[in-house]
XYZ file of C-alpha atoms in Angstrom:
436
model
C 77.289 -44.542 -44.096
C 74.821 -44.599 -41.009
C 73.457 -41.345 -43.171
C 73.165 -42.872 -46.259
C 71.008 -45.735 -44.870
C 68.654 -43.881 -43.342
C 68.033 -41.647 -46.362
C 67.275 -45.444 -48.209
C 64.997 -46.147 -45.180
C 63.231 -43.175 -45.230
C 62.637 -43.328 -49.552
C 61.364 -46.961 -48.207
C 59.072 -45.975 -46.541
C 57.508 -43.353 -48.663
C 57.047 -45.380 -51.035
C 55.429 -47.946 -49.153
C 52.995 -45.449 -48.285
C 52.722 -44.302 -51.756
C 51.727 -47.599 -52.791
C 49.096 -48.378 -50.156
C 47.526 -44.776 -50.702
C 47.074 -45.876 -54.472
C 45.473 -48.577 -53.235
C 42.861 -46.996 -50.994
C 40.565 -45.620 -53.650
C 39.198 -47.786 -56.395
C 39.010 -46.377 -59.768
C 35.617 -47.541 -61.212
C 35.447 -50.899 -62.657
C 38.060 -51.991 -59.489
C 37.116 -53.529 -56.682
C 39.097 -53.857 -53.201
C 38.813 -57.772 -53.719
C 40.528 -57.957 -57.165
C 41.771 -60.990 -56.569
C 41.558 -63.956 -53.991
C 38.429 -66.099 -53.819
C 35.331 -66.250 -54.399
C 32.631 -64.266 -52.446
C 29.297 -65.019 -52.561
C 26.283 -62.133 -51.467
C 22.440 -62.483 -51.740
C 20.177 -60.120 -53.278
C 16.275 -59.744 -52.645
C 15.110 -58.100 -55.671
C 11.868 -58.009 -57.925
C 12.514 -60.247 -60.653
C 9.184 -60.789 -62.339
C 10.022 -62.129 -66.239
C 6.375 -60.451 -67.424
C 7.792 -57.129 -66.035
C 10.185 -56.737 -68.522
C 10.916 -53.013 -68.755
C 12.292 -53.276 -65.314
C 13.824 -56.980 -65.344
C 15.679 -56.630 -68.819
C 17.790 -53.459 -67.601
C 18.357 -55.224 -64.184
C 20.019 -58.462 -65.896
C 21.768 -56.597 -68.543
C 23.200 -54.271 -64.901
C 23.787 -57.923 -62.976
C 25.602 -58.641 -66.659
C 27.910 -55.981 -66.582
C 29.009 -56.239 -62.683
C 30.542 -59.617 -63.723
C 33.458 -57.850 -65.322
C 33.914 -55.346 -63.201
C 33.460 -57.535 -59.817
C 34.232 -60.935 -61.458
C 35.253 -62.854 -57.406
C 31.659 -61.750 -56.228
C 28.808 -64.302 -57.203
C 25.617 -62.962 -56.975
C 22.867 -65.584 -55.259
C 19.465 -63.915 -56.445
C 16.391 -64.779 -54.142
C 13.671 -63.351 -56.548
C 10.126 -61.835 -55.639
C 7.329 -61.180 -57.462
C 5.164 -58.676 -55.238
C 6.474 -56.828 -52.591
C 5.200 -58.786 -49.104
C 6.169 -58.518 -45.294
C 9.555 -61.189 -46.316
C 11.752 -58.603 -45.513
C 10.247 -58.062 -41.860
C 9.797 -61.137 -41.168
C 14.094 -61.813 -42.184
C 15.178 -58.882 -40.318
C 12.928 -59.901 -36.982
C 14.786 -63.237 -37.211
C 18.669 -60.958 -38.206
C 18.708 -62.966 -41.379
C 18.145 -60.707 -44.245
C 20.082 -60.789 -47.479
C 23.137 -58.819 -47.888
C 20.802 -56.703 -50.391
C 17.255 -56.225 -50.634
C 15.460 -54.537 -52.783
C 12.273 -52.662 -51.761
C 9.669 -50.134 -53.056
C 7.857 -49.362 -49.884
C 9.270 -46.193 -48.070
C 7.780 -47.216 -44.911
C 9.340 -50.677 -44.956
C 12.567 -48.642 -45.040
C 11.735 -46.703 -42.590
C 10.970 -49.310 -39.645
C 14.214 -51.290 -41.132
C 15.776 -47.959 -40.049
C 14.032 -47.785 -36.807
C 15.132 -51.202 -35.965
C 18.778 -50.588 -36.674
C 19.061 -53.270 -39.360
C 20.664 -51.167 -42.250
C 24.281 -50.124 -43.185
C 25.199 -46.701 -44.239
C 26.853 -46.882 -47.683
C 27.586 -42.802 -48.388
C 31.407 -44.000 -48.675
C 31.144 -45.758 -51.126
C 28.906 -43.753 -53.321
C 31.262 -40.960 -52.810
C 34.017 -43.618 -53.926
C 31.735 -44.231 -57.250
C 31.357 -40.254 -57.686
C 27.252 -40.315 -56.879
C 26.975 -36.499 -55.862
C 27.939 -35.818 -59.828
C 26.358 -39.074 -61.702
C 22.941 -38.302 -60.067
C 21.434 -34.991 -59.813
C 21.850 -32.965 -56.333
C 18.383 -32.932 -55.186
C 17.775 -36.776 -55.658
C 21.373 -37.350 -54.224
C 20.059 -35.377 -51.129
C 16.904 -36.663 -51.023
C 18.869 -39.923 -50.520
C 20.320 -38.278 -47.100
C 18.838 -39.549 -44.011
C 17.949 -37.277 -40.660
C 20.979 -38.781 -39.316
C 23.448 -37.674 -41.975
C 23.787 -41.004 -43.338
C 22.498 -42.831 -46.869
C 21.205 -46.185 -46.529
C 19.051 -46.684 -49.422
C 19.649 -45.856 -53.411
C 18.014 -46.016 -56.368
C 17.693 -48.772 -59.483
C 15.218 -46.883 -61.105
C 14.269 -43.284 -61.639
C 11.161 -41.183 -60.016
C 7.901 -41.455 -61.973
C 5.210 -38.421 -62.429
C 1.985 -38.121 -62.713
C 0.517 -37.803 -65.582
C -3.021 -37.029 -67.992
C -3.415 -38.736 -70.905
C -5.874 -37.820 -73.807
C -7.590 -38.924 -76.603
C -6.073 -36.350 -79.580
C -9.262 -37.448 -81.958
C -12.058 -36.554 -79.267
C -10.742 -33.316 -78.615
C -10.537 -32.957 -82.325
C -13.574 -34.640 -83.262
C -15.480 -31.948 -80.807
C -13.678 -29.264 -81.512
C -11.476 -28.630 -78.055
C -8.497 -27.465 -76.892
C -6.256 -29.679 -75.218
C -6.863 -29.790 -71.908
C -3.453 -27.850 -70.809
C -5.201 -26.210 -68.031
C -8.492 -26.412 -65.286
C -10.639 -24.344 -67.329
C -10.255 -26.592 -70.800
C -10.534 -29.564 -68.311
C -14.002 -28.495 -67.294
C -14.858 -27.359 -70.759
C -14.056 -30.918 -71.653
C -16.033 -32.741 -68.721
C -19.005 -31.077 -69.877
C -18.803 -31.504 -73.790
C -17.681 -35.456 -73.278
C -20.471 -36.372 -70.939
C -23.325 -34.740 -72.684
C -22.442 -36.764 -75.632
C -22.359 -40.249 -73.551
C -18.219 -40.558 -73.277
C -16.472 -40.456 -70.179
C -14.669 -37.455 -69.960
C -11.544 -39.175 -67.228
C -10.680 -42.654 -66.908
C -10.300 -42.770 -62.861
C -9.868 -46.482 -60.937
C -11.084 -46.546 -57.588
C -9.785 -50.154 -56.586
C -6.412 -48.539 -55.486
C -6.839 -45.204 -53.577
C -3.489 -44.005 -55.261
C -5.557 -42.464 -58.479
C -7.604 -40.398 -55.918
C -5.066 -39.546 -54.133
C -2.765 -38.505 -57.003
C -5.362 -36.106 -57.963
C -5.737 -34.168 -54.941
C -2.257 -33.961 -54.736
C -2.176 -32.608 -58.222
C -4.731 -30.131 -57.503
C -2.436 -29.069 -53.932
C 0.669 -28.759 -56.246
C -0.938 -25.920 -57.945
C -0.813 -24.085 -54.387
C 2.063 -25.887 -52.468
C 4.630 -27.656 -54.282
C 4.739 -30.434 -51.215
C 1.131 -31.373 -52.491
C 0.583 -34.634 -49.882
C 3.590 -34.210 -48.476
C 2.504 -32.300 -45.804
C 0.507 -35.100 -44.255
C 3.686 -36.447 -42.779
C 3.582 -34.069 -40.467
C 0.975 -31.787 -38.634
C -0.643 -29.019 -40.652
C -3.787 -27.536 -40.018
C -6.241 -27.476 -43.106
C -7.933 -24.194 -42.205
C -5.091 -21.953 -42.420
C -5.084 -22.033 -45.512
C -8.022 -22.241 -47.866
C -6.134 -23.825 -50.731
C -6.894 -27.204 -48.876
C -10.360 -26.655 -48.902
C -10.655 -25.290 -52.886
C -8.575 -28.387 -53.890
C -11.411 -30.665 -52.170
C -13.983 -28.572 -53.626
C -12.749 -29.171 -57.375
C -12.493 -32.833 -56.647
C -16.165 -32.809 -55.965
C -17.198 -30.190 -58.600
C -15.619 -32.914 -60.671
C -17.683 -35.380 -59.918
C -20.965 -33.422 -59.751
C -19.891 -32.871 -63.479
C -19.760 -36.498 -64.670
C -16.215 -36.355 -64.913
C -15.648 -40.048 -63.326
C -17.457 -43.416 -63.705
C -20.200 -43.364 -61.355
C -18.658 -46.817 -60.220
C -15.351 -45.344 -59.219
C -14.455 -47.509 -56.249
C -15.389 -50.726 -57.647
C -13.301 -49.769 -61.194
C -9.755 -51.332 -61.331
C -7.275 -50.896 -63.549
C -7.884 -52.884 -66.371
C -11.375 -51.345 -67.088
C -10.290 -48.189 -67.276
C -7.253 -48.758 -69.475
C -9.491 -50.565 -71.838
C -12.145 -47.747 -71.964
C -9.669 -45.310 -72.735
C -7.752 -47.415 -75.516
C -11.337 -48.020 -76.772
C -11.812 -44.871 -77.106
C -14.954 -44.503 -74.560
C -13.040 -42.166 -72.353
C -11.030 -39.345 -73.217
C -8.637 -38.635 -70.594
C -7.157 -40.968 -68.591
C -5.078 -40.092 -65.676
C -2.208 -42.915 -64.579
C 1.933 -42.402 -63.981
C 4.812 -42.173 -65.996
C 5.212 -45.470 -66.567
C 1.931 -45.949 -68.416
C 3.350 -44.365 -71.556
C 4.634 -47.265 -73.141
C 1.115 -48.749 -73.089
C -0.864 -45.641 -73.219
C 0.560 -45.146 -77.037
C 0.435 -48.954 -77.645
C -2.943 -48.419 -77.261
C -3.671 -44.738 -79.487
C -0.365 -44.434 -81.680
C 0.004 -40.882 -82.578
C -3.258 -40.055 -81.137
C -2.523 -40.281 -77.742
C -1.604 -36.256 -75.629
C -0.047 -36.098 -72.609
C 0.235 -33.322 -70.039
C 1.239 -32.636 -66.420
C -1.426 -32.555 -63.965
C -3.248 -29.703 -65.573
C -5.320 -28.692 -62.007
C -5.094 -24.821 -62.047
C -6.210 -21.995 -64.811
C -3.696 -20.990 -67.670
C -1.653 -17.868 -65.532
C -0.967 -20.706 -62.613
C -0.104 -23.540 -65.017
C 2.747 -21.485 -66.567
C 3.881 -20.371 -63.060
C 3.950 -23.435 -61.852
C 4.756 -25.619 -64.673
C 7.921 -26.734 -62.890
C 5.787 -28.346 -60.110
C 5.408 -32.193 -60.438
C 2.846 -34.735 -58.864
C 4.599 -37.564 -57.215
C 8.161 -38.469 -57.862
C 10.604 -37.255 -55.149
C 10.953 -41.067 -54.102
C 12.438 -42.518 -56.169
C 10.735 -45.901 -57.221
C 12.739 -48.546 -56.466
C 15.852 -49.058 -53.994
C 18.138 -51.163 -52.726
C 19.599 -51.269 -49.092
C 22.121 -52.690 -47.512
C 21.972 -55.497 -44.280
C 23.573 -54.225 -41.109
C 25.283 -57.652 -40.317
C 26.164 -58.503 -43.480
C 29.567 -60.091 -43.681
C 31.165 -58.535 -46.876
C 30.093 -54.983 -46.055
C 33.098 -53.063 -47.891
C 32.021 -55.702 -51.489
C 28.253 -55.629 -50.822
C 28.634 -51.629 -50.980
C 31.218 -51.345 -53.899
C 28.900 -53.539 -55.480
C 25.928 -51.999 -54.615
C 26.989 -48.225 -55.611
C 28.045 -49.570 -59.258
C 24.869 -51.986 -60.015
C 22.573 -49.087 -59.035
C 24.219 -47.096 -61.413
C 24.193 -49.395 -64.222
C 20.766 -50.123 -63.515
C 19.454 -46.140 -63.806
C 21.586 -46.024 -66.951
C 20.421 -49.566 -68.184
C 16.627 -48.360 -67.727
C 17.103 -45.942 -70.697
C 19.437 -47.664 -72.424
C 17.510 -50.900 -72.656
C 13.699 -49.842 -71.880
C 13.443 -46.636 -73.091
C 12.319 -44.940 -70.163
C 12.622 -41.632 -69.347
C 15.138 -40.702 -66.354
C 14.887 -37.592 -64.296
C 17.802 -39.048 -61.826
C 21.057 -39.301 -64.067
C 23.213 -36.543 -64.885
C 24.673 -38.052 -68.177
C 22.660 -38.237 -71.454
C 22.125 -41.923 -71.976
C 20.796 -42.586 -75.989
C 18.206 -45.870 -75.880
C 18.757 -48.566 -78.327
C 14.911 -48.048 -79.069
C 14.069 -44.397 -80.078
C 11.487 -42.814 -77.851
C 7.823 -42.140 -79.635
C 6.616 -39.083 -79.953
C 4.718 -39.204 -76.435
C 7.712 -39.827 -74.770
C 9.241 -36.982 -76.155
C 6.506 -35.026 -75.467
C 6.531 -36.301 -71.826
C 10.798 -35.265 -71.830
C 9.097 -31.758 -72.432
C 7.647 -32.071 -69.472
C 10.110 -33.275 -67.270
C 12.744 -30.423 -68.751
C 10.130 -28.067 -66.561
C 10.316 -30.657 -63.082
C 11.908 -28.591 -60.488
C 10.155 -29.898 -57.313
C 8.413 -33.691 -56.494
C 5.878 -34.809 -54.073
C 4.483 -38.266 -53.257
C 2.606 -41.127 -54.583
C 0.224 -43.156 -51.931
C 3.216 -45.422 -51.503
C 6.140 -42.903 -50.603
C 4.208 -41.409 -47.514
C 6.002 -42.078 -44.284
C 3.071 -41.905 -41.646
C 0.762 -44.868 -42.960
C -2.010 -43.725 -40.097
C -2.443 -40.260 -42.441
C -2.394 -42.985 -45.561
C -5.375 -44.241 -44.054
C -7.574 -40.940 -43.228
C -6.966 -39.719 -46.506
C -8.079 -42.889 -48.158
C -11.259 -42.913 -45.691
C -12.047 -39.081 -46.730
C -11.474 -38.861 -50.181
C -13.664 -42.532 -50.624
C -16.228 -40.418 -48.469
C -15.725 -36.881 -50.723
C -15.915 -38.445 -54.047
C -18.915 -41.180 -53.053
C -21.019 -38.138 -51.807
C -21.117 -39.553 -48.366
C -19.450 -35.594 -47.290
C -19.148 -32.063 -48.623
C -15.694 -30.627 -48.614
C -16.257 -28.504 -45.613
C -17.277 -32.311 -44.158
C -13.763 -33.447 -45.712
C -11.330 -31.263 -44.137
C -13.112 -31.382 -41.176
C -12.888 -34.589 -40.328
C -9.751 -35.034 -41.986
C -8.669 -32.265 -39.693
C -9.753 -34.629 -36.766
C -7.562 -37.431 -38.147
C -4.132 -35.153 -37.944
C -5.211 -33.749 -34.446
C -5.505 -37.805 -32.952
C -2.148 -38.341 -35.010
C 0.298 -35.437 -33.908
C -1.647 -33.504 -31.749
């Protein structure tokens, strides 16, 4: 008898411990708090209604976490342009349970300060090393072994737009590579039309193209300002300068560059008064607003025809991903706020093609938009088949003292204040005070 009852105990006990292991994981669409009451968490993220190709996706993402976390209320504290709030709450240990930020080096003093939660165990919960591709997903992975900040929306590129009737019209090749670049430049400002729309206002443009030009030699492009490197070792560094300001000897940019935002140049370009125009991914949408059918696109097209098809697979910009969200240290909820986050994140990259249209290099499904893509997107999906390696916009750079030397250079460079031997020189100065 005494036998018998502790063969029932021990089948007790299994199964008790067959039940709570069936419990530990979540399949997708369950939450740990299935039940119970009602948990409120804030969320700092951009929310700007005239942005709609990133708000609509967002909502529709917010939408769909209802049914599968219906006990977790979402309080959203909106903002409109990224500012210091998010310093300024984690100084005081009051930031939300989520924020949202597109500034790498705002993440990276939140870091510094301690104020951030790991969340790799619950992205390995929601199956992130297979729904995103591997290098983003370790991209994501910090020095320390840990992930504290994910994506909502995928990596942009940059890009170089043209004018399909001017070439036509004059009788040139697309400009796929350096040499039909130049050949362009010259035709286009002999005949009084500005051969690349470039906007001086924001150094990012500038930047973007020396980075470009870099790619063609090192596939880190900017990336290598993070850190110590010195410019004469190479003289790839020093070429890359010297195009920039062959360029602009040429009459390849407005002679107004720095005082040139935006705007201008968009409207030149969609006037038809410049030919190329060179801007990010996410200008596609309104690039062929603008031209219709007559608007080209291609990728950074900084070297001659052999190097363009060896390094086709060589983007400018995009290894940071855009947008992320993150995760507050002292948070109260932090087993909900990171269920919650790993699932919205993913609805959000999947909601971004699904209900914008945009183009995502970060998912591993195929996601079909409700809107077809136009023919320069597709062209543009030809592009990114190619993408192998990323490097950085202005934005993604880590070491904001580098940020500023290059700005003060390449102003200098492309203003005719230097030479490029003038250029890396005292550029070279800058990263000797900085890491020397």
């Amino acid at each position: 008898m005494k036998k018998f009852l502790a063969i029932l105990l021990v089948i007790a006990v299994l199964a008790s411990l067959t039940a709570c292991s069936a419990t530990e994981k979540p399949a997708e669409g369950s939450t740990q708090q299935a039940s119970g009451e009602k948990v409120t968490i804030s969320f700092y993220s951009y929310m700007n209604e005239d942005d709609k190709s990133q708000v609509i996706p967002k909502k529709w993402a917010i939408e769909q976490m209802k049914t599968r976390m219906p006990n977790v209320e979402v309080e959203i504290i909106p903002w409109y342009s990224q500012s210091d709030q998010i310093k300024v709450w984690a100084a005081s240990n009051e930031l939300p349970d989520i924020v949202e930020c597109n500034q790498s080096s705002t993440i990276a003093e939140l870091l510094a300060a301690e104020k951030l939660m790991p969340i790799e165990t619950y992205l390995q919960e929601y199956n992130w090393e297979h729904e995103i591709k591997e290098s983003y997903y370790q991209n994501l992975i910090n020095d320390d072994g840990h992930i504290y900040q994910i994506p909502t929306m995928g990596a942009d590129t940059c890009l170089l737009y043209y004018n399909k009737t001017l070439f036509d019209q004059y009788g040139l090749e697309p400009p796929t590579d350096i040499d039909k670049v130049f050949a362009a430049i010259d035709v286009f400002s002999q005949n009084g039309i500005l051969p690349i729309g470039l906007w001086g206002d924001e150094i990012w443009p500038v930047m973007s193209l020396y980075d470009g030009l870099l790619t063609k030699y090192n596939p880190d492009g900017i990336k290598v300002f993070d850190g110590y490197v010195d410019l004469k070792a190479e003289d790839y560094y020093l070429k890359c300068a010297q195009t920039m300001y062959d360029m602009q000897q040429r009459g390849a940019f407005t002679n107004d560059l720095f005082t040139t935002n935006y705007n201008a140049a968009l409207a030149k370009f969609a006037a038809g008064e410049t030919a190329m125009f060179q801007n990010g991914t996410w200008a596609l949408s309104e690039v062929y607003e603008a031209l219709g059918e007559n608007a080209g696109v291609v990728s950074c097209p900084w070297g001659d025809a052999a190097t363009m098809e060896k390094t086709k697979g060589r983007m400018s910009g995009g290894t940071n991903l855009t947008v992320y969200i993150c995760a507050a240290a002292n948070t109260e909820h932090p087993d909900i706020v990171g269920e919650w986050m790993a699932q919205y994140a993913l609805l959000c990259l999947e909601g971004n093609i699904l209900k914008s249209s945009k183009l995502e290099a970060v998912l591993t499904k195929e996601v079909t938009p409700e809107t077809p893509y136009t023919s320069l997107q597709k062209a543009y999906a030809d592009i990114l088949s190619d993408a192998e390696t990323f490097t950085y916009f202005t934005w993604d750079m880590k070491d904001l003292t580098m940020v500023d030397a290059l700005t003060v250079q390449l102003q200098n460079l492309m203003s005719n204040v230097c030479t490029p031997e003038q250029f890396i020189d005292n550029l070279q100065k800058s990263i000797d005070r900085e890491f020397k």
